[in-house]
């Protein structure tokens, strides 16, 4: 027994000798770990702050918050000393219903009453237009880059252009969109703006390069151009993930290149493309700078599909060529362009909360899908 | 290269020219001093001339990097996928036509010259759709025709009994050997004249290999088969004629039994006796 | 390419002959290919279009700016600004001196001033926090006053009525006797008196209510959260302040004795201190007075220059105005009106103003300037020399130091002006390059000014750069540390949770972060900066809630995911054999990471940092919301403390101003110029990142 005890005291030949190094390693490891978790903690704090202040607003204002447009919030006090907060439309109704009540004090807070239906709808349409355009161009570009292209100066140029495009600040895209889509894009019209360069067509109509004005479609295209690099890269990645064997097998069976792409490549790249588009949505929905001058406006009484006239085409173009409210721009307006007070906070936090939930849901979806398919698709 | 690299029109039907009955030893593939370079400069195939005959299994053997797969992939112009690669000398004619003629539609060529790859690569579709793929892209839409072709091809490839009651299951759910035979079935469904096999058994276990080898010997009744293999025993088991490649050159080509028992070249002898490679 | 065409096959039709229609020698496959290729090259097209459209919109800027600068020169404004530079610099010096002086004087009474300040703060806090109660009290008191006014009025009316009545019936003394006591006591008045009594009762009640609420509030800790740094209130002082707070009601007149006492002590002390520092004051006044002759000298010159500029501006548009009038005259039917408009058109002066004549006054003033300026500088110098060396407070010391450096600058300007004034020529042309450089290096971005609009990029560029640098300095250690940790050290489980989370952070929209910055971070940082024992930190306490630091920190948070992801990629690309070799040699994991892996990936990490920089400098919404939007080159004399100054940025200015200017004006073009600069910067950053990466790939 004694022997065993003494034996264990003999050191293992490979036991730690340099405790100093160990301690140093541990210190470095923990420093990095703390840095990592500090980042996560910051994110957590932002989320908690917005959720804790935003969610109660939604609960408080209820469905109205999603079914009404932003309007002026009327804060007034009646003679009996009670304070009321009503959106302007409700305020008018209230006044009609209570003609005998004397209003002692009354303040208006623009954009702080009602809900955020208009901005949400506007953002949705902008995003849809953008994704449709960007996915079309992005996917075809990615197909070219991955399936057709060889090497060469031209390819290098395209790749360099895509890389550089990815780094251009969003506000510059805003300027570009303003210059190209709002002020110089071609339209077919019979009301040619003075000084606009145009090609005459039949019966007074012409293709006139007078721009689309501040409009949904201009904003959508601007955003599309902005996320093009993201979409191209993501689509290309999803095409690259398809094994070469599929293409070889298909070609060896006598399929044309296009048949091979359509039947043996694209169907399997679909999840990747879906992820790309959702990633695109995340980016686009959150952008404010590019739509500030190209599409967005702070207040608008009607929803995009309301108040359109004429035949189907006129309605369709009327729909596309109107400016819209957008959620991020709405937040910018209520957060920075109106005088701040305690009455503006519910609208601010409520909008930010809804906005963040939407964007983050898409982000989570794209991240989840990527991880999921990366795991699942191993051919 | 680019002008002829991609195919043109959707092909019309999958009409298969009937093989001349009983025309034993008819010339199917002929190469005439073919040199080939991947980068357009450095030849990896050096002036190869050979003849391959119908209803035979021809095996290409040689150490890795000797150019046997490269030559095989030239027979149905799979090397077109590499933009800089080109034939630098000579020409290849298949079924009497120069396949590098600018007039050639590679799609038509590949319908006649099928290929089975080293790594079995069924599409992530059902077994049925895998086999039907070639017919569908050739514009065949009649279900009865496709049904029949699928059954025939699967039977030919010996897979029918194993999968007939689960044709809708994914092709990727089969075992490795079955997947490779599925790929063979997929290839023969378009009724090629020639089937090129690029080390079809290298990714398979011995039992599956034996099945595929059996299949090859059966298939040679209907198709001309060119097989690249690392495995000399396999070459002796399945092939009628064998070509030995070394460093991009064709060293010797002869009847399999003759080549293995009585090689004329020293390199061949060294290789088959296992002194290198 | 096939080198041989068939020899024997040329006669026999090729078995694999192409079928199908070809248009312009292109088959369907080629069409498809070129269609895809065309879309891919859109990336290039877009880049070119961005250049083109930024240029189109910015096109007129250089000529316009040149024109503006020339007008500025021709009108003599430039000349005036030379001298005004001197005066302004003198004013800046005076301000610093004066701050130093008051710091000295106020030092003796600091305690009392702080107490008064604390009192005001607590009183406001109590009145605010009691919410409705105080307001209610205010209202009832107002109501009492109103009622009393009404009563007064009613009584006057009654008295008038009574007088009238007595005038009507003077003959009846009985009637007068009977009426006189009754007349003022009409029903209305009685009613009012009753109401007043009731209101006064409710005032009493409300007052009581308020006092209880206020007392309760005074007991709470949070009421006593004071902003005065370094002030600690004793129990006794607290008690007195509370008493004073309770003393103040809406109808209170005059000060509470304690407060008035404090105020008196303070002013007495100040009086004493002022006497003590009378010399200092004299010096400051002397210094201030030195500039007066210069002001008197420049004032008429300035008026003249302004007048000249108005002529120049009017001349600039004269042609167009005349054209417009003539055009409208053509459209008008009525002959009389037509003549009228034509006459107006004739009146438009389209002759260039006689600048030579208009600017004579400036040339003529040069000798006087040479007399005045040295005298002014000498007088200032003399006053400066008398400034006391020894001061008792830190603030005074600091401000004196600043005053001295400002004065040095003043002397420099004086020296420079000596030559500038002589060499000035109103008709010296401005070159295009000059116009361009005045944009790139101009220190002022002034728009809609009545004097001269200038478009100088420097304040915006400095702001953008400072904010980005702070963001990077903060972000790099966290992002790179996290990347190394996740990629090299963390167990798999931790990796698979941290990576998606950080990607998730990347998706937070910038407007949300900007909003968070305005509402939470800005306030929190400012409160933190006011903590007394952090006052050693440069720039603390911060005077502005929204400043460079706040924006920088938020942008750091935005840059972290970008840098993290790219750096992690770079680390991932380090071949595993490197690690294995190092481990096999007996290095510890951490040693391996820092001696082998990180050095190998360093250029990849550098590229990541560069791209992060690109993202940060191009970010718009956060800086627009949080940077403070003050168009001024931050005051670098504060040292590191400069980061607590508000600033404006290149991205922010576009977002803020473009919506409000009309298309085609020089302001609009200037904003597009800023856009071009941003575009160029982003290209340069991207390009260098790619160069760095290329080097990485060679390893």
mmCIF file of C-alpha atoms in Angstrom, chain A residues 134-356:
data_model
loop_
_atom_site.group_PDB
_atom_site.id
_atom_site.type_symbol
_atom_site.label_atom_id
_atom_site.label_comp_id
_atom_site.label_asym_id
_atom_site.label_seq_id
_atom_site.Cartn_x
_atom_site.Cartn_y
_atom_site.Cartn_z
ATOM 1 C CA UNK A 134 -31.334 41.926 -58.980
ATOM 2 C CA UNK A 135 -32.003 38.210 -59.046
ATOM 3 C CA UNK A 136 -32.590 38.232 -62.774
ATOM 4 C CA UNK A 137 -29.379 40.081 -63.558
ATOM 5 C CA UNK A 138 -27.440 38.473 -60.733
ATOM 6 C CA UNK A 139 -28.356 34.933 -61.596
ATOM 7 C CA UNK A 140 -27.667 35.310 -65.292
ATOM 8 C CA UNK A 141 -24.349 36.974 -64.510
ATOM 9 C CA UNK A 142 -23.445 34.212 -62.119
ATOM 10 C CA UNK A 143 -24.341 31.597 -64.707
ATOM 11 C CA UNK A 144 -22.103 33.314 -67.188
ATOM 12 C CA UNK A 145 -19.247 33.646 -64.743
ATOM 13 C CA UNK A 146 -19.454 30.089 -63.498
ATOM 14 C CA UNK A 147 -20.655 28.116 -66.499
ATOM 15 C CA UNK A 148 -19.574 29.888 -69.630
ATOM 16 C CA UNK A 149 -16.632 32.054 -68.908
ATOM 17 C CA UNK A 150 -13.104 30.989 -69.345
ATOM 18 C CA UNK A 151 -10.235 33.106 -68.279
ATOM 19 C CA UNK A 152 -9.116 36.320 -69.832
ATOM 20 C CA UNK A 153 -8.874 40.062 -69.551
ATOM 21 C CA UNK A 154 -12.597 40.535 -69.924
ATOM 22 C CA UNK A 155 -13.410 38.110 -67.130
ATOM 23 C CA UNK A 156 -10.858 39.748 -64.877
ATOM 24 C CA UNK A 157 -12.485 43.066 -65.613
ATOM 25 C CA UNK A 158 -15.930 41.777 -64.761
ATOM 26 C CA UNK A 159 -14.723 40.269 -61.517
ATOM 27 C CA UNK A 160 -12.841 43.417 -60.607
ATOM 28 C CA UNK A 161 -15.933 45.470 -61.358
ATOM 29 C CA UNK A 162 -18.078 43.275 -59.135
ATOM 30 C CA UNK A 163 -15.595 43.490 -56.288
ATOM 31 C CA UNK A 164 -15.380 47.238 -56.606
ATOM 32 C CA UNK A 165 -19.102 47.646 -56.908
ATOM 33 C CA UNK A 166 -19.451 45.831 -53.601
ATOM 34 C CA UNK A 167 -17.419 48.517 -51.890
ATOM 35 C CA UNK A 168 -19.218 51.575 -53.208
ATOM 36 C CA UNK A 169 -20.998 53.453 -50.390
ATOM 37 C CA UNK A 170 -24.736 53.195 -50.451
ATOM 38 C CA UNK A 171 -25.204 56.951 -50.578
ATOM 39 C CA UNK A 172 -23.217 57.006 -53.816
ATOM 40 C CA UNK A 173 -25.676 54.484 -55.206
ATOM 41 C CA UNK A 174 -28.348 56.909 -54.091
ATOM 42 C CA UNK A 175 -26.716 59.682 -56.112
ATOM 43 C CA UNK A 176 -26.303 57.363 -59.052
ATOM 44 C CA UNK A 177 -29.918 56.256 -58.892
ATOM 45 C CA UNK A 178 -31.015 59.848 -58.700
ATOM 46 C CA UNK A 179 -28.903 60.780 -61.699
ATOM 47 C CA UNK A 180 -29.780 57.779 -63.840
ATOM 48 C CA UNK A 181 -33.193 56.452 -62.873
ATOM 49 C CA UNK A 182 -34.880 59.566 -61.541
ATOM 50 C CA UNK A 183 -33.491 62.098 -63.971
ATOM 51 C CA UNK A 184 -32.337 60.345 -67.120
ATOM 52 C CA UNK A 185 -33.984 56.963 -67.586
ATOM 53 C CA UNK A 186 -36.130 56.536 -70.692
ATOM 54 C CA UNK A 187 -39.910 56.629 -70.556
ATOM 55 C CA UNK A 188 -42.527 56.341 -73.261
ATOM 56 C CA UNK A 189 -44.742 59.342 -72.922
ATOM 57 C CA UNK A 190 -46.624 61.994 -74.781
ATOM 58 C CA UNK A 191 -45.660 64.688 -72.328
ATOM 59 C CA UNK A 192 -42.066 65.325 -73.143
ATOM 60 C CA UNK A 193 -40.234 67.387 -70.606
ATOM 61 C CA UNK A 194 -38.558 70.486 -71.892
ATOM 62 C CA UNK A 195 -34.976 69.867 -72.821
ATOM 63 C CA UNK A 196 -35.193 66.100 -72.481
ATOM 64 C CA UNK A 197 -33.475 64.141 -75.197
ATOM 65 C CA UNK A 198 -36.052 61.977 -76.965
ATOM 66 C CA UNK A 199 -36.778 59.667 -79.872
ATOM 67 C CA UNK A 200 -40.169 60.392 -81.431
ATOM 68 C CA UNK A 201 -42.585 57.511 -81.901
ATOM 69 C CA UNK A 202 -46.102 57.408 -83.295
ATOM 70 C CA UNK A 203 -48.884 59.902 -82.559
ATOM 71 C CA UNK A 204 -47.069 62.316 -80.314
ATOM 72 C CA UNK A 205 -45.531 59.652 -78.155
ATOM 73 C CA UNK A 206 -41.795 59.422 -77.761
ATOM 74 C CA UNK A 207 -39.130 57.598 -75.860
ATOM 75 C CA UNK A 208 -37.972 60.447 -73.730
ATOM 76 C CA UNK A 209 -34.918 60.336 -71.493
ATOM 77 C CA UNK A 210 -36.521 62.393 -68.801
ATOM 78 C CA UNK A 211 -36.237 59.964 -65.912
ATOM 79 C CA UNK A 212 -38.729 58.145 -63.790
ATOM 80 C CA UNK A 213 -38.865 60.789 -61.103
ATOM 81 C CA UNK A 214 -38.893 60.001 -57.427
ATOM 82 C CA UNK A 215 -40.595 56.668 -57.707
ATOM 83 C CA UNK A 216 -40.903 53.179 -56.429
ATOM 84 C CA UNK A 217 -39.346 51.749 -59.564
ATOM 85 C CA UNK A 218 -36.391 54.129 -59.459
ATOM 86 C CA UNK A 219 -35.787 53.171 -55.835
ATOM 87 C CA UNK A 220 -36.161 49.474 -56.602
ATOM 88 C CA UNK A 221 -33.670 49.656 -59.449
ATOM 89 C CA UNK A 222 -31.222 51.667 -57.370
ATOM 90 C CA UNK A 223 -31.377 49.086 -54.626
ATOM 91 C CA UNK A 224 -31.043 46.312 -57.184
ATOM 92 C CA UNK A 225 -27.858 47.807 -58.566
ATOM 93 C CA UNK A 226 -26.585 48.155 -55.040
ATOM 94 C CA UNK A 227 -27.045 44.517 -54.061
ATOM 95 C CA UNK A 228 -26.017 43.157 -57.427
ATOM 96 C CA UNK A 229 -22.549 42.149 -56.205
ATOM 97 C CA UNK A 230 -24.031 40.377 -53.204
ATOM 98 C CA UNK A 231 -26.486 38.463 -55.347
ATOM 99 C CA UNK A 232 -23.941 37.592 -58.020
ATOM 100 C CA UNK A 233 -21.468 36.315 -55.465
ATOM 101 C CA UNK A 234 -24.063 34.292 -53.609
ATOM 102 C CA UNK A 235 -25.513 32.801 -56.792
ATOM 103 C CA UNK A 236 -22.078 31.961 -58.081
ATOM 104 C CA UNK A 237 -21.246 30.266 -54.844
ATOM 105 C CA UNK A 238 -24.371 28.169 -55.042
ATOM 106 C CA UNK A 239 -23.520 27.212 -58.620
ATOM 107 C CA UNK A 240 -19.987 26.323 -57.634
ATOM 108 C CA UNK A 241 -21.337 23.948 -55.025
ATOM 109 C CA UNK A 242 -22.896 21.797 -57.747
ATOM 110 C CA UNK A 243 -20.392 19.046 -58.505
ATOM 111 C CA UNK A 244 -18.718 19.040 -61.875
ATOM 112 C CA UNK A 245 -19.905 15.448 -62.342
ATOM 113 C CA UNK A 246 -23.479 16.561 -62.930
ATOM 114 C CA UNK A 247 -22.414 18.771 -65.782
ATOM 115 C CA UNK A 248 -20.101 16.159 -67.274
ATOM 116 C CA UNK A 249 -22.703 13.447 -67.076
ATOM 117 C CA UNK A 250 -25.308 15.620 -68.678
ATOM 118 C CA UNK A 251 -22.992 16.767 -71.460
ATOM 119 C CA UNK A 252 -21.837 13.235 -72.079
ATOM 120 C CA UNK A 253 -25.447 12.265 -72.583
ATOM 121 C CA UNK A 254 -25.666 14.707 -75.432
ATOM 122 C CA UNK A 255 -27.254 17.617 -73.649
ATOM 123 C CA UNK A 256 -26.490 21.097 -74.872
ATOM 124 C CA UNK A 257 -24.833 23.547 -72.542
ATOM 125 C CA UNK A 258 -28.087 25.326 -71.912
ATOM 126 C CA UNK A 259 -29.956 22.071 -71.320
ATOM 127 C CA UNK A 260 -27.262 21.052 -68.889
ATOM 128 C CA UNK A 261 -27.535 24.327 -67.006
ATOM 129 C CA UNK A 262 -31.280 24.267 -66.945
ATOM 130 C CA UNK A 263 -31.774 20.633 -66.058
ATOM 131 C CA UNK A 264 -28.663 19.473 -64.259
ATOM 132 C CA UNK A 265 -27.393 22.624 -62.535
ATOM 133 C CA UNK A 266 -30.059 25.203 -61.772
ATOM 134 C CA UNK A 267 -32.520 22.880 -60.014
ATOM 135 C CA UNK A 268 -29.846 21.922 -57.512
ATOM 136 C CA UNK A 269 -28.622 25.474 -57.100
ATOM 137 C CA UNK A 270 -32.100 26.588 -56.131
ATOM 138 C CA UNK A 271 -31.649 26.509 -52.347
ATOM 139 C CA UNK A 272 -28.503 28.539 -52.719
ATOM 140 C CA UNK A 273 -30.267 31.058 -54.866
ATOM 141 C CA UNK A 274 -33.106 31.279 -52.407
ATOM 142 C CA UNK A 275 -30.606 31.960 -49.666
ATOM 143 C CA UNK A 276 -29.046 34.622 -51.854
ATOM 144 C CA UNK A 277 -32.326 36.345 -52.412
ATOM 145 C CA UNK A 278 -33.207 36.315 -48.747
ATOM 146 C CA UNK A 279 -29.791 37.697 -47.947
ATOM 147 C CA UNK A 280 -30.521 40.329 -50.561
ATOM 148 C CA UNK A 281 -33.832 41.153 -48.901
ATOM 149 C CA UNK A 282 -32.062 41.606 -45.586
ATOM 150 C CA UNK A 283 -29.616 44.046 -47.086
ATOM 151 C CA UNK A 284 -32.130 45.944 -49.124
ATOM 152 C CA UNK A 285 -34.891 46.306 -46.595
ATOM 153 C CA UNK A 286 -32.478 47.879 -44.169
ATOM 154 C CA UNK A 287 -31.070 50.476 -46.519
ATOM 155 C CA UNK A 288 -32.068 54.085 -46.196
ATOM 156 C CA UNK A 289 -29.482 56.127 -48.033
ATOM 157 C CA UNK A 290 -30.165 54.879 -51.578
ATOM 158 C CA UNK A 291 -33.888 55.500 -51.380
ATOM 159 C CA UNK A 292 -33.768 58.883 -49.691
ATOM 160 C CA UNK A 293 -33.747 60.777 -52.973
ATOM 161 C CA UNK A 294 -34.931 58.107 -55.350
ATOM 162 C CA UNK A 295 -38.132 56.762 -53.867
ATOM 163 C CA UNK A 296 -39.007 57.686 -50.334
ATOM 164 C CA UNK A 297 -41.187 60.375 -48.921
ATOM 165 C CA UNK A 298 -42.152 61.061 -45.360
ATOM 166 C CA UNK A 299 -45.891 61.252 -45.635
ATOM 167 C CA UNK A 300 -48.438 59.998 -48.044
ATOM 168 C CA UNK A 301 -52.101 59.510 -47.420
ATOM 169 C CA UNK A 302 -52.718 56.669 -49.835
ATOM 170 C CA UNK A 303 -51.266 53.237 -50.268
ATOM 171 C CA UNK A 304 -49.468 52.565 -53.541
ATOM 172 C CA UNK A 305 -52.392 50.796 -55.190
ATOM 173 C CA UNK A 306 -54.939 53.404 -54.249
ATOM 174 C CA UNK A 307 -56.048 56.262 -56.405
ATOM 175 C CA UNK A 308 -54.825 54.840 -59.711
ATOM 176 C CA UNK A 309 -56.681 55.692 -62.874
ATOM 177 C CA UNK A 310 -56.808 54.665 -66.478
ATOM 178 C CA UNK A 311 -56.392 51.357 -68.228
ATOM 179 C CA UNK A 312 -54.342 48.440 -66.982
ATOM 180 C CA UNK A 313 -51.072 49.749 -68.355
ATOM 181 C CA UNK A 314 -51.578 53.229 -67.054
ATOM 182 C CA UNK A 315 -52.473 51.841 -63.676
ATOM 183 C CA UNK A 316 -49.444 49.612 -63.655
ATOM 184 C CA UNK A 317 -47.066 52.404 -64.595
ATOM 185 C CA UNK A 318 -48.848 54.779 -62.294
ATOM 186 C CA UNK A 319 -48.318 52.263 -59.539
ATOM 187 C CA UNK A 320 -44.619 51.972 -60.248
ATOM 188 C CA UNK A 321 -43.942 55.634 -60.781
ATOM 189 C CA UNK A 322 -45.208 57.009 -57.519
ATOM 190 C CA UNK A 323 -43.093 57.710 -54.542
ATOM 191 C CA UNK A 324 -43.651 55.601 -51.455
ATOM 192 C CA UNK A 325 -43.158 55.679 -47.762
ATOM 193 C CA UNK A 326 -40.532 53.281 -46.540
ATOM 194 C CA UNK A 327 -39.969 51.956 -43.077
ATOM 195 C CA UNK A 328 -36.311 52.923 -42.675
ATOM 196 C CA UNK A 329 -37.004 56.382 -44.017
ATOM 197 C CA UNK A 330 -39.955 56.682 -41.682
ATOM 198 C CA UNK A 331 -37.674 55.833 -38.779
ATOM 199 C CA UNK A 332 -35.186 58.421 -39.952
ATOM 200 C CA UNK A 333 -37.966 60.973 -40.082
ATOM 201 C CA UNK A 334 -39.349 60.294 -36.624
ATOM 202 C CA UNK A 335 -35.925 59.884 -35.066
ATOM 203 C CA UNK A 336 -34.137 62.859 -36.506
ATOM 204 C CA UNK A 337 -36.349 65.217 -38.407
ATOM 205 C CA UNK A 338 -39.077 66.059 -35.949
ATOM 206 C CA UNK A 339 -38.746 67.691 -32.538
ATOM 207 C CA UNK A 340 -38.275 65.055 -29.890
ATOM 208 C CA UNK A 341 -40.531 64.608 -26.908
ATOM 209 C CA UNK A 342 -41.907 61.831 -24.811
ATOM 210 C CA UNK A 343 -44.851 61.533 -27.192
ATOM 211 C CA UNK A 344 -42.630 60.728 -30.146
ATOM 212 C CA UNK A 345 -40.981 57.793 -28.447
ATOM 213 C CA UNK A 346 -43.730 55.185 -28.847
ATOM 214 C CA UNK A 347 -43.790 55.679 -32.604
ATOM 215 C CA UNK A 348 -39.999 55.567 -32.761
ATOM 216 C CA UNK A 349 -39.563 52.443 -30.741
ATOM 217 C CA UNK A 350 -42.592 50.754 -32.237
ATOM 218 C CA UNK A 351 -41.354 51.308 -35.794
ATOM 219 C CA UNK A 352 -37.817 50.292 -34.989
ATOM 220 C CA UNK A 353 -39.053 47.184 -33.252
ATOM 221 C CA UNK A 354 -41.235 46.082 -36.151
ATOM 222 C CA UNK A 355 -38.517 46.948 -38.644
ATOM 223 C CA UNK A 356 -35.931 44.997 -36.753
#
